[in-house]
Short mmCIF file of C-alpha atoms in Angstrom, two decimals:
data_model
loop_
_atom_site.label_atom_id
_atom_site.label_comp_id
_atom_site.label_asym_id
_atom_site.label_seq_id
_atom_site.Cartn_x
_atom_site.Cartn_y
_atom_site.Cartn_z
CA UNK A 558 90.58 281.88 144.67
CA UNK A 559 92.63 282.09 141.62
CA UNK A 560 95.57 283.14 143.16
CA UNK A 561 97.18 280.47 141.36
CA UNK A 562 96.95 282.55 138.46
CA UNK A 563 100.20 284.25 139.52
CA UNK A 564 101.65 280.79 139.13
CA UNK A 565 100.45 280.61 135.67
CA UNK A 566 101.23 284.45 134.97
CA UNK A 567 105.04 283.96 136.58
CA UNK A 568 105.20 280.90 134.01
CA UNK A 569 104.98 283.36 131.70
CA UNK A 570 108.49 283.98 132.91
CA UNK A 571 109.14 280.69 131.83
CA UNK A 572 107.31 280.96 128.86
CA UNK A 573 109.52 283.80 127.75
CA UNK A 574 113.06 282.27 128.85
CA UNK A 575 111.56 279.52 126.17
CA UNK A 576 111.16 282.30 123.96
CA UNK A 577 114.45 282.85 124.32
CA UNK A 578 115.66 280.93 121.39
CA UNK A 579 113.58 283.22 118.86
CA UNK A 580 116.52 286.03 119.46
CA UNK A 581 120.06 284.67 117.54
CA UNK A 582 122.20 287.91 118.84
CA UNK A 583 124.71 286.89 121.18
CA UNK A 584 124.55 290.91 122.51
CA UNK A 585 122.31 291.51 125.50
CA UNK A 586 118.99 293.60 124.31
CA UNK A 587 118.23 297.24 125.40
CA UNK A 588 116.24 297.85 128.36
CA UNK A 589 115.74 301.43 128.73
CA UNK A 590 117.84 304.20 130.24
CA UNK A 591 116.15 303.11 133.63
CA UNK A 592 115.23 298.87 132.80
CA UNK A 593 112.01 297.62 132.05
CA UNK A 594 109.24 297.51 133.95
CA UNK A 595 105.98 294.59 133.18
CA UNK A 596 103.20 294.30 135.19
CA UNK A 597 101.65 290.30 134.89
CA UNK A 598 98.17 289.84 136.79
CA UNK A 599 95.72 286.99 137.07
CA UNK A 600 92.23 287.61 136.51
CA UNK A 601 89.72 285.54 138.85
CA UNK A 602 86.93 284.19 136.49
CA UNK A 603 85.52 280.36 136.22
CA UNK A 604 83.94 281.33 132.78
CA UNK A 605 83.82 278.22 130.70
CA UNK A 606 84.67 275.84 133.34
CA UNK A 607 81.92 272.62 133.85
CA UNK A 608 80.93 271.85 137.28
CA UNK A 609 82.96 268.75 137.21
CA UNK A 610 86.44 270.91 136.05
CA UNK A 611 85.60 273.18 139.25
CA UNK A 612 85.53 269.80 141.26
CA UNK A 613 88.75 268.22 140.04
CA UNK A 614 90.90 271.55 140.38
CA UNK A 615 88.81 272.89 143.54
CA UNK A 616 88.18 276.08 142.52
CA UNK A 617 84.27 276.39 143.13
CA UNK A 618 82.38 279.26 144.62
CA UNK A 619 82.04 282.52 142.50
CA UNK A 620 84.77 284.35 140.47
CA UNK A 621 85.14 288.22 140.21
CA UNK A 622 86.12 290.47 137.29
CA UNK A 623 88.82 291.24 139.01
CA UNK A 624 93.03 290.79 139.50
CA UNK A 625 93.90 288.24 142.10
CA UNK A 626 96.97 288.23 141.37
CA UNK A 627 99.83 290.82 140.45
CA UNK A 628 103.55 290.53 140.08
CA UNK A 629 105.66 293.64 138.78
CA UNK A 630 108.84 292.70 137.01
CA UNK A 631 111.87 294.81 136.53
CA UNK A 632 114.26 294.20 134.11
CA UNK A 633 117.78 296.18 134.97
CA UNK A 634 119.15 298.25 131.79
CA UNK A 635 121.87 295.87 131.56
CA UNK A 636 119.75 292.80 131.15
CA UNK A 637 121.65 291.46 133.93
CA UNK A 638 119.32 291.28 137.02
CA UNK A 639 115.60 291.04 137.39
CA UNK A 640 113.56 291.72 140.20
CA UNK A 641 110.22 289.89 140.77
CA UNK A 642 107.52 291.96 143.24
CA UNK A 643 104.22 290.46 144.17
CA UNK A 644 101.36 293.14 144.88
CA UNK A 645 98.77 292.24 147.20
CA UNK A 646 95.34 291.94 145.84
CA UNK A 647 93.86 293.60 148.56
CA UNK A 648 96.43 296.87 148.90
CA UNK A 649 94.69 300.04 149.78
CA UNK A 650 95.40 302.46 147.11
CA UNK A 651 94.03 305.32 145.19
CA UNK A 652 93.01 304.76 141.39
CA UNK A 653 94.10 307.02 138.46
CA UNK A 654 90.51 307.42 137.58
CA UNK A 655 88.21 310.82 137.68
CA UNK A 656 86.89 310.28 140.91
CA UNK A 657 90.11 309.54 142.35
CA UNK A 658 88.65 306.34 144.15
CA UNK A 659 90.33 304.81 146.83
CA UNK A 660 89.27 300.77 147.00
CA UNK A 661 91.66 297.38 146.66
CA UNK A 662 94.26 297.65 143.81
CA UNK A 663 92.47 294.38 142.55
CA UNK A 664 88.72 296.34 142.07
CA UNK A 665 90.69 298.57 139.20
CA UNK A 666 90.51 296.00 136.54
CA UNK A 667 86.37 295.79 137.24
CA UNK A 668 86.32 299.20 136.57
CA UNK A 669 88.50 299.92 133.98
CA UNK A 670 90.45 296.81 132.66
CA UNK A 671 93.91 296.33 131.84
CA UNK A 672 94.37 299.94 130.68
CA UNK A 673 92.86 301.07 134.66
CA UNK A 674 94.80 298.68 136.17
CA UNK A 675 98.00 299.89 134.71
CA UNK A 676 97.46 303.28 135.65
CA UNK A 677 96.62 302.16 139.23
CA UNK A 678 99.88 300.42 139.87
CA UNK A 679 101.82 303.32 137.96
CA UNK A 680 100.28 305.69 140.34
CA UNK A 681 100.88 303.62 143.48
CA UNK A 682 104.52 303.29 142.04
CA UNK A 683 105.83 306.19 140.49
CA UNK A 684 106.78 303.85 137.99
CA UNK A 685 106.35 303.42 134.30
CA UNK A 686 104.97 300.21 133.13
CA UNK A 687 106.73 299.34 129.83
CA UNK A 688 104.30 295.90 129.14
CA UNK A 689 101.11 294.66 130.53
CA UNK A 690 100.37 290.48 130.55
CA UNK A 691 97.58 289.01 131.60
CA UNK A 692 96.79 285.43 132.01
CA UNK A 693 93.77 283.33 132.09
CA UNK A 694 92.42 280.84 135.09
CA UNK A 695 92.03 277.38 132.90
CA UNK A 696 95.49 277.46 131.26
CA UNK A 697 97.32 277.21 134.75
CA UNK A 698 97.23 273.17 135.01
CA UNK A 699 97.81 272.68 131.22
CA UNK A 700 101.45 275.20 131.57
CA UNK A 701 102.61 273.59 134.31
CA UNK A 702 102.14 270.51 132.84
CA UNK A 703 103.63 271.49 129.45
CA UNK A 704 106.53 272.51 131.48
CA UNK A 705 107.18 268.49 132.98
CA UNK A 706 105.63 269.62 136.54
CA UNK A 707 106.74 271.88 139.37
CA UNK A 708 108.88 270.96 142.65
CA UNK A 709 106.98 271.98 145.91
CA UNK A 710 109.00 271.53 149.26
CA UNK A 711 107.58 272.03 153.19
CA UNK A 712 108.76 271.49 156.38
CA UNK A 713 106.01 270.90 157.84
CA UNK A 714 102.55 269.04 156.98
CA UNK A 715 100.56 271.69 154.19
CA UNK A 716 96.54 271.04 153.91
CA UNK A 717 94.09 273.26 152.90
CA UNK A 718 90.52 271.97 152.12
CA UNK A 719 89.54 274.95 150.06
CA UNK A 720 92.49 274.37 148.15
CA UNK A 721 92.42 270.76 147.94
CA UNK A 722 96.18 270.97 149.47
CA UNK A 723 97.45 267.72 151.54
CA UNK A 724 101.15 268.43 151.50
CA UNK A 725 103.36 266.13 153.93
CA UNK A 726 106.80 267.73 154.94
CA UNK A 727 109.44 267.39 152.30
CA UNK A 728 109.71 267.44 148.18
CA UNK A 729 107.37 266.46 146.11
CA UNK A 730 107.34 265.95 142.25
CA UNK A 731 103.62 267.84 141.50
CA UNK A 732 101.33 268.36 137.94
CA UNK A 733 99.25 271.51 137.24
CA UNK A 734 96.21 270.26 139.84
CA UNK A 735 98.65 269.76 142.46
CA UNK A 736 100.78 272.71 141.76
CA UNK A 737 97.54 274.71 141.32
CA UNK A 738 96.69 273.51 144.75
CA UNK A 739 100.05 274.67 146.60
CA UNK A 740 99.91 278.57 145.14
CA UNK A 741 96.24 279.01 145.77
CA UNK A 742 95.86 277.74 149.48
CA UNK A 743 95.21 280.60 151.64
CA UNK A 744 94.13 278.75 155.40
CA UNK A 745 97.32 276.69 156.65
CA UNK A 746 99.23 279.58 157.87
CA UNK A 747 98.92 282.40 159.89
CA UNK A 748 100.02 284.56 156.89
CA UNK A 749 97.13 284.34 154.89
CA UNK A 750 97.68 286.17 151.17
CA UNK A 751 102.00 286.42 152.35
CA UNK A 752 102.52 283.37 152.60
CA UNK A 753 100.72 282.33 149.94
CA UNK A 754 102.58 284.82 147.55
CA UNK A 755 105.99 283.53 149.08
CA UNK A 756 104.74 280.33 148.19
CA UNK A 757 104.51 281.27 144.32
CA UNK A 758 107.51 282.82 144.41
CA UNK A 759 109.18 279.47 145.24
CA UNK A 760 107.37 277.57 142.90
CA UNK A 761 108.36 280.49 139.77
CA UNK A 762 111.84 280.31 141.18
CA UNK A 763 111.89 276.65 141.10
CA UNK A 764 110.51 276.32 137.58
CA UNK A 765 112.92 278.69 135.95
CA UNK A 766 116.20 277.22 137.97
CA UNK A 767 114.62 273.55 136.53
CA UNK A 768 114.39 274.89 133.35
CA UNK A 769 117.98 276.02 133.10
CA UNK A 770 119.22 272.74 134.80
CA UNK A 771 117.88 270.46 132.58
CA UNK A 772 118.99 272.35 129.72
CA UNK A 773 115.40 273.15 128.62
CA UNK A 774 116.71 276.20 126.18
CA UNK A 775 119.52 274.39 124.42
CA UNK A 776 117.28 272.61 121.81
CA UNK A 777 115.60 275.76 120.27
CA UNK A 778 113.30 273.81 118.11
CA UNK A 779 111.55 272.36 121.82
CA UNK A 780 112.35 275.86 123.52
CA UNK A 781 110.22 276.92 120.28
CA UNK A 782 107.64 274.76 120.58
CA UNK A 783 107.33 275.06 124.36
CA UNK A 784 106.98 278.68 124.35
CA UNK A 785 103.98 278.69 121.65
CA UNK A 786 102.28 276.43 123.52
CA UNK A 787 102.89 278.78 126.50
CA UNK A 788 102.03 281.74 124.90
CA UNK A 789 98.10 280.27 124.16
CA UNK A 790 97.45 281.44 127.64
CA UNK A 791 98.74 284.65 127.78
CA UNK A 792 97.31 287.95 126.83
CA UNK A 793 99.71 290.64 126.26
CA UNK A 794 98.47 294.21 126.45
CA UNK A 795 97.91 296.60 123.61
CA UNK A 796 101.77 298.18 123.71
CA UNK A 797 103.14 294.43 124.06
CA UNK A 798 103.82 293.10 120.90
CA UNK A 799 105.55 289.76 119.36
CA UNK A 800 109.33 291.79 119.39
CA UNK A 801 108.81 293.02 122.64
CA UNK A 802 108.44 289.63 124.28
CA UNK A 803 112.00 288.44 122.51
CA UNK A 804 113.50 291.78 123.69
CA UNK A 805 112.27 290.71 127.31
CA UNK A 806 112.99 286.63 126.45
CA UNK A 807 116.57 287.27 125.31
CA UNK A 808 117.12 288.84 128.91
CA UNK A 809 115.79 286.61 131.26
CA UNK A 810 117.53 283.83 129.01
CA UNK A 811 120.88 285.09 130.68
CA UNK A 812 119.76 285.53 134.46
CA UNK A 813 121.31 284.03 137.30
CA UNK A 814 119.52 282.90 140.10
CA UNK A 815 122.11 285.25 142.57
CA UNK A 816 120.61 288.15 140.55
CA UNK A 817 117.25 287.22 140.69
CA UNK A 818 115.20 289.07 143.07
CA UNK A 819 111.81 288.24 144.59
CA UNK A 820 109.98 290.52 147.02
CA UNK A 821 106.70 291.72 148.62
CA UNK A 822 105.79 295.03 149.24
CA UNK A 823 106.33 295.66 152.47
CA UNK A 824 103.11 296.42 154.90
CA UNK A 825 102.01 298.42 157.74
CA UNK A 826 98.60 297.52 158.48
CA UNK A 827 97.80 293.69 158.02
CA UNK A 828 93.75 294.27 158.29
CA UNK A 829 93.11 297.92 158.09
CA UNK A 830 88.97 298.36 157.76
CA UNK A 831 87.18 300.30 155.43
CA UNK A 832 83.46 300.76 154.96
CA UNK A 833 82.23 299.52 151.94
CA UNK A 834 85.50 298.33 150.74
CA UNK A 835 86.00 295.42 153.99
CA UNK A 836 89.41 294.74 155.40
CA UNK A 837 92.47 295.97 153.36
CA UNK A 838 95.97 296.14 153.51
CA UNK A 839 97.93 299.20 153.74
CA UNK A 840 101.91 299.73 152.59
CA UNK A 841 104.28 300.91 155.02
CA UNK A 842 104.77 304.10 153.72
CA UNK A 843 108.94 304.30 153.79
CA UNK A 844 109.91 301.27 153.31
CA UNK A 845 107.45 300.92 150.01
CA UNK A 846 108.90 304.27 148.58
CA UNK A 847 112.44 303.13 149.39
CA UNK A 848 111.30 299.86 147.26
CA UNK A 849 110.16 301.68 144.28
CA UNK A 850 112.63 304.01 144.11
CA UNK A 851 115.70 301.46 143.97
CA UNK A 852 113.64 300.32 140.95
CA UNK A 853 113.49 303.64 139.44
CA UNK A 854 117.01 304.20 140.19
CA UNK A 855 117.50 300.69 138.86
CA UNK A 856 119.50 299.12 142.03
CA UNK A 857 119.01 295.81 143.26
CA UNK A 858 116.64 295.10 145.92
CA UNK A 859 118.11 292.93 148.40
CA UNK A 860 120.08 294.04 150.67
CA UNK A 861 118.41 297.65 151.23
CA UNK A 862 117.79 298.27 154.91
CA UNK A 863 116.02 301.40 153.73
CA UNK A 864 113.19 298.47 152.20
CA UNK A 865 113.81 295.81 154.95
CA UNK A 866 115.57 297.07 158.00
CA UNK A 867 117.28 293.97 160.19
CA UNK A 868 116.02 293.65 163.50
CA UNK A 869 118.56 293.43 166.16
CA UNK A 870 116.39 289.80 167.51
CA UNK A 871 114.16 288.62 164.89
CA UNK A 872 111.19 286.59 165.93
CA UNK A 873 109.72 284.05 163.41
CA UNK A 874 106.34 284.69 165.38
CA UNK A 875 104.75 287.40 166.90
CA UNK A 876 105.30 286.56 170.49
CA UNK A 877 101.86 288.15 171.72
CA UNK A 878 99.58 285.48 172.31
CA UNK A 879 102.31 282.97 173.31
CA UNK A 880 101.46 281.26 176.44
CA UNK A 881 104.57 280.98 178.62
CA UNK A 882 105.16 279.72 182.09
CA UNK A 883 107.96 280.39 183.94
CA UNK A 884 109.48 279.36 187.40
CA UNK A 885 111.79 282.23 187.87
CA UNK A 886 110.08 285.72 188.74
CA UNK A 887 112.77 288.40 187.11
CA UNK A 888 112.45 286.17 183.50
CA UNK A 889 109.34 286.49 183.74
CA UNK A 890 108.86 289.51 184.02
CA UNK A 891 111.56 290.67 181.79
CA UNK A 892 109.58 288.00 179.36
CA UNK A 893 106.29 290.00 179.89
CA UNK A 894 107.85 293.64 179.00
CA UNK A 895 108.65 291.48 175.88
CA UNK A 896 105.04 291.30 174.79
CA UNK A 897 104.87 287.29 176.05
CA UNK A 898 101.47 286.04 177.76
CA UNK A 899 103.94 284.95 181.04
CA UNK A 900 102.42 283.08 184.02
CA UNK A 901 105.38 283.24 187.32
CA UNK A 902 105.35 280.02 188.45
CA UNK A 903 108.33 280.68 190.94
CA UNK A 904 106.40 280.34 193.82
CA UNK A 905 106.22 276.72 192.82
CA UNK A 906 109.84 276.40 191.35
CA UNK A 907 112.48 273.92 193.41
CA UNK A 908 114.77 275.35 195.47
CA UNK A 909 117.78 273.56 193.92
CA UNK A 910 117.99 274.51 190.00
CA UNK A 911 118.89 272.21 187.73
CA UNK A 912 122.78 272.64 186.15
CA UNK A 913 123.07 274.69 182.93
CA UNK A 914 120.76 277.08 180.90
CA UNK A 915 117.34 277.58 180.71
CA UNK A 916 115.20 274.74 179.39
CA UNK A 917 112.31 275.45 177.21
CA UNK A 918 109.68 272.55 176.89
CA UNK A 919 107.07 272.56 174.32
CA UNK A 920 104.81 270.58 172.61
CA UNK A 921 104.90 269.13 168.95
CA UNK A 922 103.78 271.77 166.28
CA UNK A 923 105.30 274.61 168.31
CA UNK A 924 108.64 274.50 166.95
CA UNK A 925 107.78 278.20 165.26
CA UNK A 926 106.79 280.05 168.94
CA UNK A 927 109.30 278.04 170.82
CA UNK A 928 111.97 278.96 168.43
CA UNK A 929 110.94 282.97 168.91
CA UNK A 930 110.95 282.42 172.70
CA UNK A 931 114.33 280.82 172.02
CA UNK A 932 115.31 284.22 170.57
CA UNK A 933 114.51 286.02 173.67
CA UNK A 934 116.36 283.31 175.51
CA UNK A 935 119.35 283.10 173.35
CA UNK A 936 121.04 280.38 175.62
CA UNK A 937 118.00 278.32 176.05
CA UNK A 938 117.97 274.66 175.47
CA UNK A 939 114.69 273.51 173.54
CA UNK A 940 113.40 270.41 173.89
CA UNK A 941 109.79 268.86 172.67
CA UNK A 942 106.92 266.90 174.84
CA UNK A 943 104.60 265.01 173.43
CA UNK A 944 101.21 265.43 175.43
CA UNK A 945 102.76 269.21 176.76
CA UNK A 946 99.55 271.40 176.59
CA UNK A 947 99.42 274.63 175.41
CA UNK A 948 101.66 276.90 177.09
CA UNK A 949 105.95 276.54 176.67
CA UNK A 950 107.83 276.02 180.04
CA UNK A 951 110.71 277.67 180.77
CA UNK A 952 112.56 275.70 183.78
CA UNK A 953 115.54 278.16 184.75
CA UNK A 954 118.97 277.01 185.53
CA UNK A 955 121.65 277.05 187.27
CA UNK A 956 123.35 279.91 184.96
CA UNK A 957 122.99 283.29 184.46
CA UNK A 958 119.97 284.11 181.91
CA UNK A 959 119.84 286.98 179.35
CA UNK A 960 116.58 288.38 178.16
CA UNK A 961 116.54 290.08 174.97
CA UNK A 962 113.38 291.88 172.83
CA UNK A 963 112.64 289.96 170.15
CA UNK A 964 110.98 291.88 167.05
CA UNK A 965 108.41 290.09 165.11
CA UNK A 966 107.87 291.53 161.33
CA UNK A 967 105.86 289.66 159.22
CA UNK A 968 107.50 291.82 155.92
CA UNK A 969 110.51 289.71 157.08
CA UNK A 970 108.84 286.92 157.50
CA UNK A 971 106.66 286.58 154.79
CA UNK A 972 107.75 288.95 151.87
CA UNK A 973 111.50 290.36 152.43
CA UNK A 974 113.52 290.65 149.48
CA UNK A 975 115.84 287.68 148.63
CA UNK A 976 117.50 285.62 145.61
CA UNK A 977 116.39 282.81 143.69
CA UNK A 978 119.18 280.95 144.77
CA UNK A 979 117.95 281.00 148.32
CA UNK A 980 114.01 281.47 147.82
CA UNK A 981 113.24 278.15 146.19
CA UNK A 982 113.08 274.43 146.85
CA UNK A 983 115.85 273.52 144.65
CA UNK A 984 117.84 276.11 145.84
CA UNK A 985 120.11 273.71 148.93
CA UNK A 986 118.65 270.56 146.87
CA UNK A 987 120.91 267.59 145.82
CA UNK A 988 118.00 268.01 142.79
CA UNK A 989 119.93 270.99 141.82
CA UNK A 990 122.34 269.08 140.07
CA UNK A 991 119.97 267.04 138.00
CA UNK A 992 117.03 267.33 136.09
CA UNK A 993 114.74 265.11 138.41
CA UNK A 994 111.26 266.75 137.80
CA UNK A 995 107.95 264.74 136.54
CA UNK A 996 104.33 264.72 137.17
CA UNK A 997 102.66 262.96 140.27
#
């Protein structure tokens, strides 16, 4: 459950931008032939945390010595661009141990620590990790605090009673326990562990563009001070020393949001079973190399269709299991060759049609599905019922209707590669031209 960590190890990010102030050349550092590469994780453990701690920031049940979280940061040789890519806990991979064992990429730290870990993620890669950070669980509320709180933004009502999350649609001003909530809740979404890494994505993007908007870095004795108190709750690895973090601090210090990358790897198999190692998830072979080579090759991310190809008709939801009636017999069939769960209800239908397009009727809470039936529709009208039950109507018109195949990816959805400057909450914010950020 300590996803959250990722939070707290991506405000390391912060931490170092902070650190930023240690470095008085005006030059941009050296990064390598190739950039830098830093692997951050977040161990799960509740060691040293009182029954009553695990009440207020809902994290009971039992830890593991194990990564929950992972984030692999790439630094471009020119110091220029960065790009930020979460690793799913539970990715099926192979470890670079004797037995060659083949288990979660999280398991590797059980069995071999930081130094394991490393090795598993270089040999998923093919990359070189340059610096290994780790981060602890109880330090997450305390950063976030130290940094004046975090922005969180949803359209849509958020809650999560694992999590302690109760989110209502729109911005809210959050401290480390509610911040800590957002990142780590796992049950409000169909998504699961991608939208919950999305999620902390947004909230790392959101802290560094507030950081640079309030002009955080311009008074280097608080930059200073910020950062040490940062830096309590971070562990760097055994090739990660004080220089090395100003080498990486004096680069992120000049990053703009445009050129700030965030991505997931991209999946094939969302619940691939194993036995003995329970349900996994597997890369999608291409589209993962295609990621880690632009990294080796040091090219940006976005923008790649060999890592995120664009559907002709993208669907926001997967549009099997969405419950459709319709009153005209060739949409609905051409609906049902589209993977919709169609019921012809043109035996019914009136013989006059109404004027205009189709009209698709729906009830509150299925703006997502109606909106990917609207896609295969593309001149439908949309329009929300209270009381409608659980199926969306489609009442055909009086006008010709196109049917198109709409393709649902959840790597699109959930985890395709995009900016800072469109990932987080303050990135179409009148709050971007302000510093407007305090605790709850």
């Amino acid at each position: 459950m300590s996803v959250f960590r990722l939070a707290t190890a991506v405000t390391l990010a912060a931490t170092i931008v902070s650190g930023a102030v240690w470095a008085e050349a005006s030059s941009a550092p050296s990064m390598g032939e190739t950039g830098m590469n830093i692997l951050v994780v977040g161990t799960d453990s509740r060691a040293g945390l009182s029954k009553a701690e695990k009440n207020r920031l809902h994290v009971g049940g039992a830890g593991c010595n194990c990564t929950d979280v992972m984030m692999l940061v790439h630094l471009s040789r020119d110091g220029r661009r960065a790009s930020v890519v979460s690793i799913p806990r539970d990715s099926y991979v192979t470890y670079a141990d004797e037995a060659g064992t083949r288990a979660k990429i999280n398991g590797a730290y059980n069995r071999g620590g930081g130094p394991l870990t490393v090795k598993a993620v270089e040999k998923a890669t093919g990359l070189r990790i340059d610096h290994f950070l780790e981060t602890g669980f109880t330090g997450f509320e305390q950063t976030i605090n130290g940094l004046g709180g975090a922005t969180l933004c949803t359209d849509k009502t958020l809650r999560d009673e694992n999590s302690g999350l109760d989110l209502t649609p729109g911005f809210h001003d959050a401290d480390g326990n509610g911040t800590l909530r957002y990142v780590r809740a796992r049950h409000i979404e169909r998504s699961g562990d991608l939208g919950r890494m999305r999620r902390q994505q947004r909230t790392v993007s959101d802290l560094l563009t507030r950081l640079t908007l309030e002009g955080a870095l311009a008074d280097p004795a608080a930059a200073a001070q910020t950062a040490r108190t940062l830096l309590e709750s971070v562990r760097p690895g055994p090739n990660t020393d004080h220089a090395d973090l100003v080498r990486i601090a004096r680069a992120l210090g000049r990053l703009d949001p445009a050129r700030t990358e965030f991505a997931t790897v991209p999946l094939r198999l969302f619940d691939h079973r194993v036995p003995g190692v329970g349900s996994t998830l597997v890369w999608h072979e291409e589209r993962s190399q295609a990621l880690w080579k632009a990294l080796a090759a040091d090219r940006p991310i976005t923008g790649d269709r060999r890592i995120q190809p664009v559907p002709e008709t993208p669907a926001p939801t997967n549009p099997v299991g969405i419950k459709v009636r319709v009153d005209e017999a060739a949409v609905a069939a051409a609906l049902r060759s589209g993977e919709f769960v169609v019921t012809d209800t043109s035996a019914s239908a009136p013989q006059t049609r109404p004027a205009g397009p189709p009209v698709i009727r729906y009830a509150p809470g299925r703006e997502s599905d109606a909106a990917t039936l609207a896609a295969a529709l593309p001149a439908a009208r949309r329009q929300v019922v209270p009381g409608h039950d659980a199926y969306l109507d489609v009442t055909v018109g009086t006008r010709p209707v196109q049917v198109r195949k709409v393709t649902y990816d959840r790597n699109v959805v959930d985890g395709a590669p995009t900016t800072a400057d469109r990932l987080g909450c303050l990135a179409d914010s009148p709050r971007n031209t302000q510093a407007h950020i305090a605790a709850d």
